[in-house]
CSV table of C-alpha atoms in Angstrom, one decimal:
chain,number,residue,atom,x,y,z
Q,33,UNK,CA,-16.6,-19.6,12.3
Q,34,UNK,CA,-13.1,-21.8,12.4
Q,35,UNK,CA,-10.0,-20.4,14.7
Q,36,UNK,CA,-6.4,-21.8,13.7
Q,37,UNK,CA,-3.4,-21.6,15.7
Q,38,UNK,CA,0.0,-22.0,14.1
Q,39,UNK,CA,3.1,-23.3,16.5
Q,40,UNK,CA,6.5,-24.1,15.7
Q,41,UNK,CA,8.4,-21.0,14.9
Q,42,UNK,CA,11.6,-20.1,16.3
Q,43,UNK,CA,15.4,-19.1,15.5
Q,44,UNK,CA,17.4,-21.6,13.6
Q,45,UNK,CA,20.4,-21.5,11.5
Q,46,UNK,CA,20.8,-21.4,8.4
Q,47,UNK,CA,20.9,-25.2,7.7
Q,48,UNK,CA,18.8,-26.1,9.8
Q,49,UNK,CA,14.7,-27.8,9.1
Q,50,UNK,CA,11.9,-26.2,11.7
Q,51,UNK,CA,8.1,-27.9,11.2
Q,52,UNK,CA,5.4,-25.1,11.4
Q,53,UNK,CA,2.3,-27.1,12.7
Q,54,UNK,CA,-1.9,-25.2,12.3
Q,55,UNK,CA,-4.5,-26.4,14.0
Q,56,UNK,CA,-8.2,-25.8,13.4
Q,57,UNK,CA,-10.9,-25.8,15.4
Q,58,UNK,CA,-12.9,-27.5,12.9
Q,59,UNK,CA,-12.9,-28.7,9.8
Q,60,UNK,CA,-15.2,-26.4,7.6
Q,61,UNK,CA,-12.6,-26.5,4.7
Q,62,UNK,CA,-11.4,-28.3,1.5
Q,63,UNK,CA,-7.8,-26.7,1.7
Q,64,UNK,CA,-5.1,-25.3,4.1
Q,65,UNK,CA,-3.0,-23.6,2.6
Q,66,UNK,CA,0.3,-21.3,3.9
Q,67,UNK,CA,2.1,-18.1,3.5
Q,68,UNK,CA,4.7,-15.6,4.9
Q,69,UNK,CA,5.0,-11.9,5.0
Q,70,UNK,CA,8.5,-11.5,5.1
Q,71,UNK,CA,9.8,-7.1,7.1
Q,72,UNK,CA,8.8,-4.7,4.6
Q,73,UNK,CA,7.1,-7.2,1.4
Q,74,UNK,CA,4.1,-8.7,0.4
Q,75,UNK,CA,2.3,-11.4,1.9
Q,76,UNK,CA,3.3,-14.7,-0.3
Q,77,UNK,CA,2.2,-18.0,-1.1
Q,78,UNK,CA,4.5,-20.7,0.2
Q,79,UNK,CA,2.4,-24.1,-0.4
Q,80,UNK,CA,-1.4,-25.8,0.3
Q,81,UNK,CA,-3.3,-29.5,0.6
Q,82,UNK,CA,-6.4,-30.4,-0.8
Q,83,UNK,CA,-7.2,-31.8,1.9
Q,84,UNK,CA,-9.0,-35.3,0.8
Q,85,UNK,CA,-7.1,-35.9,-1.5
Q,86,UNK,CA,-3.6,-34.6,0.2
Q,87,UNK,CA,-2.3,-33.0,-3.6
Q,88,UNK,CA,-0.6,-30.3,-3.0
Q,89,UNK,CA,1.2,-27.0,-4.8
Q,90,UNK,CA,4.1,-25.3,-3.7
Q,91,UNK,CA,5.8,-21.8,-4.3
Q,92,UNK,CA,8.7,-22.3,-7.1
Q,93,UNK,CA,11.0,-20.9,-4.5
Q,94,UNK,CA,10.8,-23.7,-2.1
Q,95,UNK,CA,9.9,-26.7,-4.3
Q,96,UNK,CA,12.0,-29.7,-3.2
Q,97,UNK,CA,12.8,-27.7,0.3
Q,98,UNK,CA,9.2,-27.7,2.2
Q,99,UNK,CA,6.4,-30.0,2.9
Q,100,UNK,CA,3.3,-29.5,3.8
Q,101,UNK,CA,1.5,-32.6,5.4
Q,102,UNK,CA,-1.7,-32.5,6.7
Q,103,UNK,CA,-3.4,-34.4,10.1
Q,104,UNK,CA,-7.1,-35.8,9.3
Q,105,UNK,CA,-7.4,-36.8,12.8
Q,106,UNK,CA,-5.8,-33.4,14.7
Q,107,UNK,CA,-7.3,-31.2,11.7
Q,108,UNK,CA,-3.8,-30.5,11.5
Q,109,UNK,CA,-1.9,-29.4,8.6
Q,110,UNK,CA,2.0,-29.0,9.1
Q,111,UNK,CA,4.8,-26.8,6.4
Q,112,UNK,CA,8.2,-29.2,7.0
Q,113,UNK,CA,11.0,-26.5,6.0
Q,114,UNK,CA,14.7,-28.0,5.4
Q,115,UNK,CA,17.8,-26.2,4.6
Q,116,UNK,CA,16.0,-23.1,5.9
Q,117,UNK,CA,18.4,-19.8,4.7
Q,118,UNK,CA,18.3,-16.1,6.0
Q,119,UNK,CA,15.9,-14.9,2.7
Q,120,UNK,CA,13.1,-17.5,4.6
Q,121,UNK,CA,12.9,-15.1,7.6
Q,122,UNK,CA,9.0,-14.1,7.7
Q,123,UNK,CA,6.0,-14.4,10.0
Q,124,UNK,CA,4.0,-17.7,8.3
Q,125,UNK,CA,0.5,-18.1,8.6
Q,126,UNK,CA,-1.7,-20.7,7.4
Q,127,UNK,CA,-4.9,-20.3,6.0
Q,128,UNK,CA,-8.8,-22.2,4.9
Q,129,UNK,CA,-11.2,-22.4,2.2
Q,130,UNK,CA,-12.8,-24.4,-0.1
Q,131,UNK,CA,-9.6,-25.2,-3.0
Q,132,UNK,CA,-5.9,-25.6,-2.9
Q,133,UNK,CA,-4.6,-22.4,-4.3
Q,134,UNK,CA,-1.9,-19.6,-4.2
Q,135,UNK,CA,-4.7,-17.1,-4.5
Q,136,UNK,CA,-4.8,-15.1,-1.0
Q,137,UNK,CA,-8.8,-14.0,-1.8
Q,138,UNK,CA,-9.8,-17.3,-1.5
Q,139,UNK,CA,-9.0,-18.5,1.6
Q,140,UNK,CA,-11.9,-17.7,4.4
Q,141,UNK,CA,-10.1,-17.8,7.2
Q,142,UNK,CA,-6.7,-16.9,8.8
Q,143,UNK,CA,-4.1,-17.9,11.7
Q,144,UNK,CA,-2.4,-14.9,14.0
Q,145,UNK,CA,1.0,-16.2,12.2
Q,146,UNK,CA,4.7,-17.9,13.9
Q,147,UNK,CA,7.8,-16.1,13.5
Q,148,UNK,CA,10.6,-17.7,11.9
Q,149,UNK,CA,14.3,-16.2,12.1
Q,150,UNK,CA,17.1,-17.7,10.5
Q,151,UNK,CA,21.0,-16.7,11.3
Q,152,UNK,CA,23.6,-16.4,8.9
């Protein structure tokens, strides 16, 4: 079993930046991803990273503003978010699995999530 713990969420103003963190209890996966769920909406893919080669992929809606990165020594993955706007308000969850994909069912482990709220 792998536990994932997110942190870094909070209330920010439009245009601000925020960095989310997700720490895994142990490394038993090959990829990690970030997903988000806005109020009244389905959970959606944000970004993913291949743990071994660092290759990344992003949802079109966040390309150029969000960046996913990892720290091998800390078993941690980060999501740096710039130019936030109220539409980015959501609970952001990290996930771990065998493939850096946008398909939620491919991930084996999920964190509880961290709330991001953006005021206008």
